Amino acid sequence: MSEFNQLNLVSSLRTAIQQAGFQAPTPIQSQAIPHLLDGHDLLGIAQTGTGKTAAFVLPILNRLISQPRRPRAGETTVLILTPTRELASQIGATIEAFSATLPIRHTVIFGGVGQYLQAKAMSRGVHILVATPGRLLDLINQGIVRLASLQVFVLDEADRMLDMGFIHDIRRVIALLPADRQTLLFSATMPPEVEELTKGILRDPVRVEVTPQSTTVEKVDQKVLFVNKENKRALLKKILEQQDIQRALVFTRTKHGADRVTEHLEKNAIPAMAIHGNKSQSAREKSLELFRNGEVRVLVATDIAARGIDVAHISHVINFDLPNEPESYVHRIGRTARAGNDGQAISFCDASESPYLRDIERIIRQKVPVDRDHRYHCEIAAGMFPEPQRGPSSARRQAPTPTRSAAPAKGRRPPPVVARHAEQTARPQGQRNKAPRVSGG
Ligand code: ADP
Ligand code: MG
């Protein structure tokens, strides 16, 4: 008996949940859904991978089924705002999965593609509109989308939205919403700007905060393999030939590196696809689709391209190159231990990358076990690893800038949470989604 049955959802949804293969609700789901069904506003604070999408999609669908209503032309009953088109598409896919057999219309709109089909979908009106802020405002200004009859507003990834410079767009959208509505705001972190935003838009909200037990680095089985740079591709091939690797996300530092690794695997009869900023939107979506449905079990990505991609059940994350920002490591390996699954992270480290490994071990506050049991092991690098502790040992820290040395010591941070602040590194400030381009590199 699944705990989902205790959530008071209509039976058609319970069937859909079962078909989606969800056995039990995640903590944010079991805590948020009852309040949302009661019509409360909600402030949901939970990290990436904790199952926020179903936490809002299920009660929304429940409401739409129990109070059926024909949307009017150009209007929507529910608006879900999210920062990137990848996230918008994923939310759309979740809605699709849970509502496939229900008389509920939804559509997804984002920038960077033609607006014709989006306008066409809106012309009949929808029950649920998933949108990125820039394109939404475009369509509103053209009179294609109207928010007059909206009942539920969801702001997803609020911290990231503000980070990407969407605050003014968000405020513009909010100004157009009917005052009498249910509002949900989700955020991984609560910086003061988000706190401020919640004050203006939430009415007496229930606050649900989920501690990310299942997504800490401890959940991931990590190891590092020392290898000479020139042997990395051969080592990767050897590893990927093992059958227990169901779905592997391979990270390279550069776009060019991602292409070269992919070509090498393809040449060796290991189907793989690369995803990075030089690929077109449709190529990226195609690769993701093949990876998601299991036709291709290896996806090679750069950090920025991988951001926001949500694929369940990645069994392995392989760091072909170690990232020079240690936070990226935390973010990368978090891809494999989502929603309670365990995962494995395998990192290649050549001699030039040893400072990066030391930085990583410092922020995760543990040593990554070395696996010497492979044919390309090179002991040269091993001697370069003293206990990861104080001292200006890394390349990055040899020339500290005044601001950097004035910053609080890294060692005093709490143990990191996978995929938390990492998402914010290297993101261009003020980026708009008029032409959102993932610029892998
Ligand atoms: P978030 O928005 O918090 O980052 P998502 O909603 O994208 O997280 O969910 C992360 C992954 O967990 C998705 O692949 C989703 O299908 C899966 N998932 C969500 N809820 C459950 C559940 N109750 N049982 C199993 N898997 C789930
Ligand atoms: Mg999400």
mmCIF file of N, CA and C and ligand atoms in Angstrom, residues 4 17 20-29 46-56 58 87 90-91 94 98 156-157 186 292 308-313 338-341 423, ligand 1:
data_model
loop_
_atom_site.group_PDB
_atom_site.id
_atom_site.type_symbol
_atom_site.label_atom_id
_atom_site.label_comp_id
_atom_site.label_asym_id
_atom_site.label_seq_id
_atom_site.Cartn_x
_atom_site.Cartn_y
_atom_site.Cartn_z
ATOM 1 N N PHE A 4 0.885 7.188 -0.899
ATOM 2 C CA PHE A 4 0.185 8.133 -1.752
ATOM 3 C C PHE A 4 -1.318 8.015 -1.530
ATOM 4 N N ILE A 17 -0.145 7.922 -10.691
ATOM 5 C CA ILE A 17 1.060 7.893 -9.860
ATOM 6 C C ILE A 17 1.670 6.500 -9.888
ATOM 7 N N ALA A 20 3.368 5.880 -13.067
ATOM 8 C CA ALA A 20 4.653 6.586 -13.143
ATOM 9 C C ALA A 20 5.728 5.847 -12.351
ATOM 10 N N GLY A 21 5.317 4.866 -11.579
ATOM 11 C CA GLY A 21 6.291 4.081 -10.829
ATOM 12 C C GLY A 21 6.690 4.706 -9.502
ATOM 13 N N PHE A 22 5.964 5.720 -9.074
ATOM 14 C CA PHE A 22 6.273 6.312 -7.771
ATOM 15 C C PHE A 22 5.673 5.434 -6.678
ATOM 16 N N GLN A 23 6.509 4.934 -5.801
ATOM 17 C CA GLN A 23 6.022 4.039 -4.750
ATOM 18 C C GLN A 23 5.487 4.816 -3.547
ATOM 19 N N ALA A 24 6.294 5.770 -3.103
ATOM 20 C CA ALA A 24 5.901 6.534 -1.920
ATOM 21 C C ALA A 24 6.258 7.992 -2.152
ATOM 22 N N PRO A 25 5.516 8.898 -1.527
ATOM 23 C CA PRO A 25 5.839 10.313 -1.724
ATOM 24 C C PRO A 25 7.188 10.666 -1.097
ATOM 25 N N THR A 26 7.878 11.612 -1.688
ATOM 26 C CA THR A 26 9.097 12.125 -1.071
ATOM 27 C C THR A 26 8.665 13.047 0.077
ATOM 28 N N PRO A 27 9.583 13.408 0.973
ATOM 29 C CA PRO A 27 9.194 14.248 2.116
ATOM 30 C C PRO A 27 8.494 15.546 1.719
ATOM 31 N N ILE A 28 8.990 16.229 0.704
ATOM 32 C CA ILE A 28 8.317 17.496 0.347
ATOM 33 C C ILE A 28 6.918 17.214 -0.182
ATOM 34 N N GLN A 29 6.757 16.097 -0.836
ATOM 35 C CA GLN A 29 5.423 15.753 -1.349
ATOM 36 C C GLN A 29 4.458 15.433 -0.210
ATOM 37 N N ALA A 46 13.423 23.358 -0.618
ATOM 38 C CA ALA A 46 13.995 22.022 -0.793
ATOM 39 C C ALA A 46 14.959 22.025 -1.970
ATOM 40 N N GLN A 47 15.999 21.247 -1.833
ATOM 41 C CA GLN A 47 17.036 21.190 -2.851
ATOM 42 C C GLN A 47 16.551 20.514 -4.131
ATOM 43 N N THR A 48 17.373 20.667 -5.146
ATOM 44 C CA THR A 48 17.145 19.979 -6.417
ATOM 45 C C THR A 48 17.040 18.474 -6.180
ATOM 46 N N GLY A 49 16.131 17.858 -6.868
ATOM 47 C CA GLY A 49 16.035 16.402 -6.801
ATOM 48 C C GLY A 49 15.181 15.870 -5.675
ATOM 49 N N THR A 50 14.480 16.748 -4.973
ATOM 50 C CA THR A 50 13.676 16.282 -3.845
ATOM 51 C C THR A 50 12.224 15.997 -4.246
ATOM 52 N N GLY A 51 11.897 16.216 -5.512
ATOM 53 C CA GLY A 51 10.550 15.869 -5.983
ATOM 54 C C GLY A 51 9.540 16.998 -5.899
ATOM 55 N N LYS A 52 10.026 18.236 -6.075
ATOM 56 C CA LYS A 52 9.125 19.380 -5.958
ATOM 57 C C LYS A 52 8.066 19.400 -7.060
ATOM 58 N N THR A 53 8.433 18.949 -8.251
ATOM 59 C CA THR A 53 7.483 19.050 -9.370
ATOM 60 C C THR A 53 6.175 18.337 -9.061
ATOM 61 N N ALA A 54 6.260 17.071 -8.676
ATOM 62 C CA ALA A 54 5.024 16.341 -8.367
ATOM 63 C C ALA A 54 4.342 16.940 -7.143
ATOM 64 N N ALA A 55 5.124 17.550 -6.250
ATOM 65 C CA ALA A 55 4.528 18.157 -5.055
ATOM 66 C C ALA A 55 3.539 19.254 -5.436
ATOM 67 N N PHE A 56 3.804 19.964 -6.532
ATOM 68 C CA PHE A 56 2.790 20.961 -6.920
ATOM 69 C C PHE A 56 1.889 20.486 -8.050
ATOM 70 N N LEU A 58 0.648 17.453 -8.660
ATOM 71 C CA LEU A 58 -0.449 16.568 -8.231
ATOM 72 C C LEU A 58 -1.622 17.327 -7.602
ATOM 73 N N LEU A 87 13.873 23.259 -17.713
ATOM 74 C CA LEU A 87 12.997 23.011 -16.565
ATOM 75 C C LEU A 87 11.539 23.087 -16.981
ATOM 76 N N GLN A 90 10.610 19.912 -18.651
ATOM 77 C CA GLN A 90 10.492 18.806 -17.693
ATOM 78 C C GLN A 90 9.198 18.874 -16.905
ATOM 79 N N ILE A 91 8.815 20.076 -16.519
ATOM 80 C CA ILE A 91 7.547 20.215 -15.797
ATOM 81 C C ILE A 91 6.403 19.819 -16.723
ATOM 82 N N THR A 94 6.150 16.144 -16.833
ATOM 83 C CA THR A 94 5.541 15.586 -15.618
ATOM 84 C C THR A 94 4.019 15.744 -15.662
ATOM 85 N N PHE A 98 1.156 12.646 -15.742
ATOM 86 C CA PHE A 98 0.078 12.459 -14.763
ATOM 87 C C PHE A 98 -1.306 12.757 -15.321
ATOM 88 N N ASP A 156 8.597 28.546 -9.444
ATOM 89 C CA ASP A 156 9.530 27.446 -9.218
ATOM 90 C C ASP A 156 10.958 27.991 -9.220
ATOM 91 N N GLU A 157 11.834 27.427 -8.406
ATOM 92 C CA GLU A 157 13.245 27.830 -8.401
ATOM 93 C C GLU A 157 13.413 29.339 -8.240
ATOM 94 N N PHE A 186 8.656 27.976 -4.613
ATOM 95 C CA PHE A 186 9.666 26.971 -4.282
ATOM 96 C C PHE A 186 11.050 27.545 -4.481
ATOM 97 N N ARG A 292 17.060 9.688 -21.760
ATOM 98 C CA ARG A 292 15.984 9.453 -20.817
ATOM 99 C C ARG A 292 15.295 8.113 -21.063
ATOM 100 N N GLY A 308 20.352 21.898 -14.685
ATOM 101 C CA GLY A 308 18.908 21.921 -14.900
ATOM 102 C C GLY A 308 18.372 20.694 -15.615
ATOM 103 N N ILE A 309 19.264 19.874 -16.115
ATOM 104 C CA ILE A 309 18.771 18.652 -16.758
ATOM 105 C C ILE A 309 18.357 17.681 -15.682
ATOM 106 N N ASP A 310 17.169 17.174 -15.802
ATOM 107 C CA ASP A 310 16.743 16.222 -14.802
ATOM 108 C C ASP A 310 16.453 14.886 -15.454
ATOM 109 N N VAL A 311 17.282 13.923 -15.142
ATOM 110 C CA VAL A 311 17.045 12.578 -15.638
ATOM 111 C C VAL A 311 17.106 11.662 -14.431
ATOM 112 N N ALA A 312 16.076 10.875 -14.257
ATOM 113 C CA ALA A 312 16.050 9.994 -13.098
ATOM 114 C C ALA A 312 16.986 8.810 -13.319
ATOM 115 N N HIS A 313 17.395 8.242 -12.223
ATOM 116 C CA HIS A 313 18.152 6.981 -12.247
ATOM 117 C C HIS A 313 19.427 7.031 -13.065
ATOM 118 N N ARG A 338 19.523 10.921 -6.635
ATOM 119 C CA ARG A 338 18.329 11.739 -6.522
ATOM 120 C C ARG A 338 17.170 10.978 -5.939
ATOM 121 N N ALA A 339 16.307 11.712 -5.284
ATOM 122 C CA ALA A 339 15.071 11.146 -4.750
ATOM 123 C C ALA A 339 15.329 9.816 -4.065
ATOM 124 N N GLY A 340 16.388 9.773 -3.276
ATOM 125 C CA GLY A 340 16.622 8.599 -2.446
ATOM 126 C C GLY A 340 17.415 7.486 -3.100
ATOM 127 N N ASN A 341 17.707 7.613 -4.401
ATOM 128 C CA ASN A 341 18.523 6.574 -5.022
ATOM 129 C C ASN A 341 19.978 6.734 -4.611
ATOM 130 N N GLU A 423 24.796 25.246 -8.306
ATOM 131 C CA GLU A 423 24.096 25.728 -9.478
ATOM 132 C C GLU A 423 24.394 27.180 -9.767
HETATM 133 P P1 ADP B 1 13.101 18.945 -7.945
HETATM 134 O O1 ADP B 1 12.130 19.792 -8.721
HETATM 135 O O2 ADP B 1 12.926 19.034 -6.487
HETATM 136 O O3 ADP B 1 14.511 19.191 -8.379
HETATM 137 P P2 ADP B 1 11.939 16.775 -9.386
HETATM 138 O O4 ADP B 1 10.533 17.055 -9.140
HETATM 139 O O5 ADP B 1 12.488 17.157 -10.716
HETATM 140 O O6 ADP B 1 12.838 17.425 -8.272
HETATM 141 O O7 ADP B 1 12.194 15.227 -9.090
HETATM 142 C C1 ADP B 1 13.470 14.656 -9.184
HETATM 143 C C2 ADP B 1 13.368 13.234 -9.689
HETATM 144 O O8 ADP B 1 12.734 12.405 -8.713
HETATM 145 C C3 ADP B 1 12.534 13.096 -10.943
HETATM 146 O O9 ADP B 1 13.202 12.226 -11.803
HETATM 147 C C4 ADP B 1 11.234 12.501 -10.485
HETATM 148 O O10 ADP B 1 10.648 11.715 -11.491
HETATM 149 C C5 ADP B 1 11.660 11.686 -9.298
HETATM 150 N N1 ADP B 1 10.606 11.560 -8.284
HETATM 151 C C6 ADP B 1 9.852 12.572 -7.782
HETATM 152 N N2 ADP B 1 8.994 12.131 -6.863
HETATM 153 C C7 ADP B 1 9.193 10.796 -6.767
HETATM 154 C C8 ADP B 1 8.592 9.750 -5.978
HETATM 155 N N3 ADP B 1 7.629 10.004 -5.104
HETATM 156 N N4 ADP B 1 9.053 8.500 -6.161
HETATM 157 C C9 ADP B 1 10.027 8.249 -7.048
HETATM 158 N N5 ADP B 1 10.634 9.169 -7.815
HETATM 159 C C10 ADP B 1 10.230 10.437 -7.679
#
